[in-house]
Amino acid sequence: MAYVLPRSYPLREITALIRHSGFFFFVLMNKIVRKRQLSDAVFRMEIEAPLIAEERKPGQFIILQVEHDFGERIPLTIADADLQAGTISLIFQTVGATTKKLAALNEGDFIADLVGPLGLPTHLEKVGTVVCVGGGIGVAPLHPIVQGLKEAGNKVIVIMGARNKDLVILEDEMRALADEIILCSDDGSVGRKALVTEPLKELCESAEKPDLVVAVGPPIMMKFCALTTKPYEVHTIVSLNTIMVDGTGMCGGCRVTVGGETKFVCVDGPEFDGHLVDFDNMMKRLASYKDIEHKASHTCKTEELLKRGGKS
Amino acid sequence: MSHTPLVQLEAAAKAQLEQILAKGPLKPKDRTAIPQQEMPSQDALDRRGNMHQVALGYTPEQARVEAMRCLQCKNAPCIAGCPVNIDIPRFIARIAEGDYRGGIDVIKETSVLPAVCGRVCPQETQCQAVCTVGKVLKDVDLSVSIGRLERFVADWEREQGASELPEILASTGKKVAVIGSGPASITVAADVRRAGHEVTVFEAFHKPGGVLLYGIPEFRLPKQIVQQEIDTLRAMGVEIRTNFVVGRTRKIHDLMQKDGYDAVFIGTGAGLPRFMNMEGENLVGVFSANEYLTRSNLMRAYDLDRADTPIYSSRKVAVLGGGNVAMDAARTALRLGAEEVHLVYRRSRTEMPARVEEVQHAEEEGVMFHFLTNPVQILGDEDARVASMECLRYELGEPDASGRRRPIPIEGSNFKMDVDTVIVAIGNNSNPLIGQTTPGLELNKRGNIVVDESGKTSLEGVYAGGDIVLGAATVILAMGEGRKAAAAMNEYLSR
């Protein structure tokens, strides 16, 4: 029988286990098997997590900690998984203390603590034409959703937005999946010089009005995507990334107001009807700790979370 | 209340002990005349500035003197008052003789977590509520300090270093999954392992201990004590898997069908914080007590220099609720530097469910209590941060279903409280995750798992106990439930 132990187990506990349980062999978990830098501040890691790879579904996330005792728990969406290799893919931007420490790890290193898959999976069914909007790092969590929507038999148009061409991620992967790709950048260095809401509005006005829109990215982008589709009454799903501690419904730090009701992003979400989400309150809540300067990083938490945008 | 330093209490107890021993056999009248031993504690002003333990524990002399107050009554009402029926007079008699090993051994016949229960049990509503000494002296606060004595012998044993491992029967080859690692689960893991079954404990967090770790602060229950209980389980051969959310990482059916677990115990607790559903509750600066305490306790946010997890910096805090969790949150806020902490409770002092000692400690530390008061709404500033809280005053009416007098709002009594942080500590509902992901598991309408008197659920081989069954309750009740379920599981596995 194999005992799988996270790297964070103190040695004395491991030796105690060996002493008391005989000749079991140990496999350490959460090993980084591959690391790539996708852009200046964006990294992709393949991590050994066989149980999560087996159970995860599009839309779900994990929570990780780089240090066992004093680390912070941060949620990251699972960008992909390889069932055979028993790995999951995480794509993240280095914006705060924890993501910077994570980026400093290399292939062969272990992530102290990693738990998942968390949250409700995306509801996937054939609805017809779906427009998927991904902003910045939000393209990463969008990837498995596009995969799932295609598998369910939908026509999928992907709008990808980034500040400039260096920050575009997963373009090839998305081209391989989607029926159509519309690239936008703030400075026009790649694709159209436009905000993602421009092509979204055009599509809503076109003959081929989408049956569903899925938007994942910075809160402000999701807010305006929802505002864009509202007059056309196109059902719009957004994936929220709020402050979380446990990720299992225990703390309520992630709560948002949806249609006048309080919902927990970790267990009721992370996906909600974008037309019902109170984005202004959510953005204020993301700024809860903006006054607290962090010794580990001079980027303040708020900026980190706001910049982090989609779950990554 | 004035603070008496430890050395003074110790000296007094030494003198009292000498006097008592010189006097020879004690009559009941002599016993009830012995003054109750005060729990040595950190001075209130000092402890406001640190996270260290508040109650320091009896000295050996104090313990012996206090133990001599016990009348050793034949009917021993205290035993029935204890949810796990510890043979209280017998362990106290051992302490009176100075036989601490004998004392702790008696407790361990029925309880697996004496160092924890001695600190966090609401003794004044259980064993001490029915104590004959308290009855004779017409004051329940003057009952024999059973909890402090329990803590004393448990700490004594731990300080000796080598706590003895319980005997473990030969391996049965059966496998048991225990979900959660709080008091109910620790109890089940120990009892089932003792019967020779292989046990794996699954914990969602990165550290085991459940509410003992994330909920109860260091100043009330040092984490080293919890760690020791967990180490004991490991030494007994129990495997503990952290970062594992049953229902998400693996479902119960898969644990049983794919992974070969023969029985499962669900001890996932009441982990879904309740809110008031009032205007302004999602403003910045409103927290569930769970979140606030988890940040400080489990994530160690109080250690501002070392922890990456931030905690809200507050000047004026309102804590809503009157239970132990509310006291813990209020006292944590003080320690984190809040200038004012207001505890707002809609009933009166006598209805507060918190332990008397915690209420007293909170008052000594400067927490301000507002009884018969309840918030109506929380008001924010232009950044959606808490600016104030509007409250309503109440008066007590007729007793309600809980037997406590129902609070009735006084119309037009609205007033504003100037606060920047609100911590909601009005209780927890059960976490729905296991129910949602386990078809066939029967729940009641409040979301608690339905079990029979042995702790068995509607599913074959699946048992449950603790707060997931009881709703939010206490450590000792969770432990009692665990004991019962473990016995039933051992019986089920032997068939």
CSV table of N, CA and C in Angstrom, one decimal, chain A residues 137-185:
chain,number,residue,atom,x,y,z
A,137,ILE,N,-4.7,37.1,-17.6
A,137,ILE,CA,-4.4,35.7,-17.1
A,137,ILE,C,-5.7,34.9,-17.0
A,138,GLY,N,-6.9,35.6,-17.1
A,138,GLY,CA,-8.2,34.9,-17.1
A,138,GLY,C,-8.4,33.9,-18.2
A,139,VAL,N,-7.5,34.0,-19.2
A,139,VAL,CA,-7.5,33.1,-20.3
A,139,VAL,C,-7.2,31.6,-19.8
A,140,ALA,N,-6.4,31.6,-18.8
A,140,ALA,CA,-6.0,30.2,-18.3
A,140,ALA,C,-7.2,29.5,-17.7
A,141,PRO,N,-8.0,30.1,-16.8
A,141,PRO,CA,-9.2,29.4,-16.3
A,141,PRO,C,-10.2,29.1,-17.4
A,142,LEU,N,-10.2,30.0,-18.4
A,142,LEU,CA,-11.2,29.8,-19.5
A,142,LEU,C,-10.9,28.6,-20.4
A,143,HIS,N,-9.6,28.2,-20.4
A,143,HIS,CA,-9.2,27.1,-21.3
A,143,HIS,C,-10.0,25.8,-21.1
A,144,PRO,N,-10.1,25.3,-19.8
A,144,PRO,CA,-10.8,24.0,-19.7
A,144,PRO,C,-12.3,24.2,-19.9
A,145,ILE,N,-12.8,25.4,-19.7
A,145,ILE,CA,-14.2,25.7,-20.0
A,145,ILE,C,-14.5,25.6,-21.5
A,146,VAL,N,-13.6,26.2,-22.3
A,146,VAL,CA,-13.8,26.1,-23.8
A,146,VAL,C,-13.7,24.7,-24.2
A,147,GLN,N,-12.7,23.9,-23.6
A,147,GLN,CA,-12.6,22.5,-23.9
A,147,GLN,C,-14.0,21.8,-23.6
A,148,GLY,N,-14.5,22.0,-22.5
A,148,GLY,CA,-15.8,21.4,-22.1
A,148,GLY,C,-16.9,21.8,-23.0
A,149,LEU,N,-17.0,23.1,-23.3
A,149,LEU,CA,-18.1,23.6,-24.1
A,149,LEU,C,-18.0,23.0,-25.6
A,150,LYS,N,-16.8,22.8,-26.0
A,150,LYS,CA,-16.6,22.2,-27.4
A,150,LYS,C,-17.1,20.7,-27.3
A,151,GLU,N,-16.6,20.0,-26.3
A,151,GLU,CA,-17.0,18.6,-26.1
A,151,GLU,C,-18.5,18.4,-26.0
A,152,ALA,N,-19.2,19.4,-25.5
A,152,ALA,CA,-20.6,19.3,-25.4
A,152,ALA,C,-21.3,19.7,-26.7
A,153,GLY,N,-20.5,20.1,-27.7
A,153,GLY,CA,-21.1,20.2,-29.0
A,153,GLY,C,-21.4,21.7,-29.4
A,154,ASN,N,-20.9,22.6,-28.7
A,154,ASN,CA,-21.2,24.0,-29.0
A,154,ASN,C,-20.3,24.6,-30.0
A,155,LYS,N,-20.7,25.7,-30.7
A,155,LYS,CA,-19.8,26.5,-31.5
A,155,LYS,C,-19.3,27.5,-30.5
A,156,VAL,N,-17.9,27.6,-30.5
A,156,VAL,CA,-17.3,28.5,-29.5
A,156,VAL,C,-16.5,29.6,-30.1
A,157,ILE,N,-16.8,30.8,-29.9
A,157,ILE,CA,-16.0,32.0,-30.3
A,157,ILE,C,-15.3,32.5,-29.1
A,158,VAL,N,-13.9,32.6,-29.2
A,158,VAL,CA,-13.2,33.1,-28.1
A,158,VAL,C,-12.7,34.5,-28.4
A,159,ILE,N,-12.9,35.4,-27.4
A,159,ILE,CA,-12.4,36.7,-27.4
A,159,ILE,C,-11.3,36.8,-26.4
A,160,MET,N,-10.0,37.1,-26.8
A,160,MET,CA,-8.9,37.1,-25.9
A,160,MET,C,-8.4,38.5,-25.8
A,161,GLY,N,-8.3,39.1,-24.6
A,161,GLY,CA,-7.8,40.4,-24.4
A,161,GLY,C,-6.5,40.5,-23.6
A,162,ALA,N,-5.6,41.3,-23.9
A,162,ALA,CA,-4.4,41.5,-23.1
A,162,ALA,C,-3.9,42.9,-23.3
A,163,ARG,N,-3.1,43.4,-22.3
A,163,ARG,CA,-2.6,44.7,-22.4
A,163,ARG,C,-1.7,44.9,-23.6
A,164,ASN,N,-0.8,43.9,-23.9
A,164,ASN,CA,0.0,44.0,-25.1
A,164,ASN,C,0.3,42.6,-25.5
A,165,LYS,N,1.0,42.5,-26.6
A,165,LYS,CA,1.2,41.2,-27.2
A,165,LYS,C,2.1,40.2,-26.4
A,166,ASP,N,2.9,40.8,-25.5
A,166,ASP,CA,3.8,39.9,-24.7
A,166,ASP,C,2.9,39.2,-23.6
A,167,LEU,N,1.8,39.7,-23.3
A,167,LEU,CA,1.0,39.2,-22.2
A,167,LEU,C,-0.1,38.2,-22.7
A,168,VAL,N,-0.1,38.0,-24.1
A,168,VAL,CA,-1.1,37.0,-24.6
A,168,VAL,C,-0.6,35.6,-24.2
A,169,ILE,N,-1.5,34.8,-23.6
A,169,ILE,CA,-1.1,33.4,-23.3
A,169,ILE,C,-2.1,32.4,-23.9
A,170,LEU,N,-1.6,31.2,-24.1
A,170,LEU,CA,-2.5,30.1,-24.6
A,170,LEU,C,-3.1,30.4,-25.9
A,171,GLU,N,-2.5,31.2,-26.8
A,171,GLU,CA,-3.1,31.5,-28.0
A,171,GLU,C,-3.2,30.2,-28.9
A,172,ASP,N,-2.1,29.5,-29.0
A,172,ASP,CA,-2.1,28.3,-29.8
A,172,ASP,C,-3.2,27.3,-29.3
A,173,GLU,N,-3.2,27.1,-28.0
A,173,GLU,CA,-4.2,26.1,-27.4
A,173,GLU,C,-5.6,26.5,-27.8
A,174,MET,N,-5.9,27.8,-27.6
A,174,MET,CA,-7.2,28.3,-27.9
A,174,MET,C,-7.5,28.2,-29.4
A,175,ARG,N,-6.6,28.5,-30.3
A,175,ARG,CA,-6.8,28.4,-31.7
A,175,ARG,C,-7.2,26.9,-32.1
A,176,ALA,N,-6.5,26.0,-31.4
A,176,ALA,CA,-6.7,24.6,-31.7
A,176,ALA,C,-8.1,24.2,-31.2
A,177,LEU,N,-8.7,24.8,-30.3
A,177,LEU,CA,-10.0,24.4,-29.7
A,177,LEU,C,-11.2,25.2,-30.4
A,178,ALA,N,-11.0,26.5,-30.5
A,178,ALA,CA,-12.2,27.4,-30.8
A,178,ALA,C,-12.5,27.4,-32.3
A,179,ASP,N,-13.8,27.7,-32.5
A,179,ASP,CA,-14.2,27.9,-33.9
A,179,ASP,C,-13.7,29.2,-34.5
A,180,GLU,N,-13.5,30.1,-33.6
A,180,GLU,CA,-13.1,31.5,-34.1
A,180,GLU,C,-12.4,32.2,-32.9
A,181,ILE,N,-11.3,32.9,-33.2
A,181,ILE,CA,-10.6,33.6,-32.2
A,181,ILE,C,-10.6,35.1,-32.6
A,182,ILE,N,-10.9,36.0,-31.6
A,182,ILE,CA,-10.8,37.4,-31.8
A,182,ILE,C,-9.8,37.9,-30.7
A,183,LEU,N,-8.7,38.4,-31.2
A,183,LEU,CA,-7.6,38.9,-30.3
A,183,LEU,C,-7.7,40.4,-30.1
A,184,CYS,N,-7.6,40.9,-28.9
A,184,CYS,CA,-7.7,42.4,-28.7
A,184,CYS,C,-6.5,42.7,-27.8
A,185,SER,N,-5.9,43.9,-28.0
A,185,SER,CA,-5.0,44.4,-27.0
A,185,SER,C,-5.2,45.9,-26.8
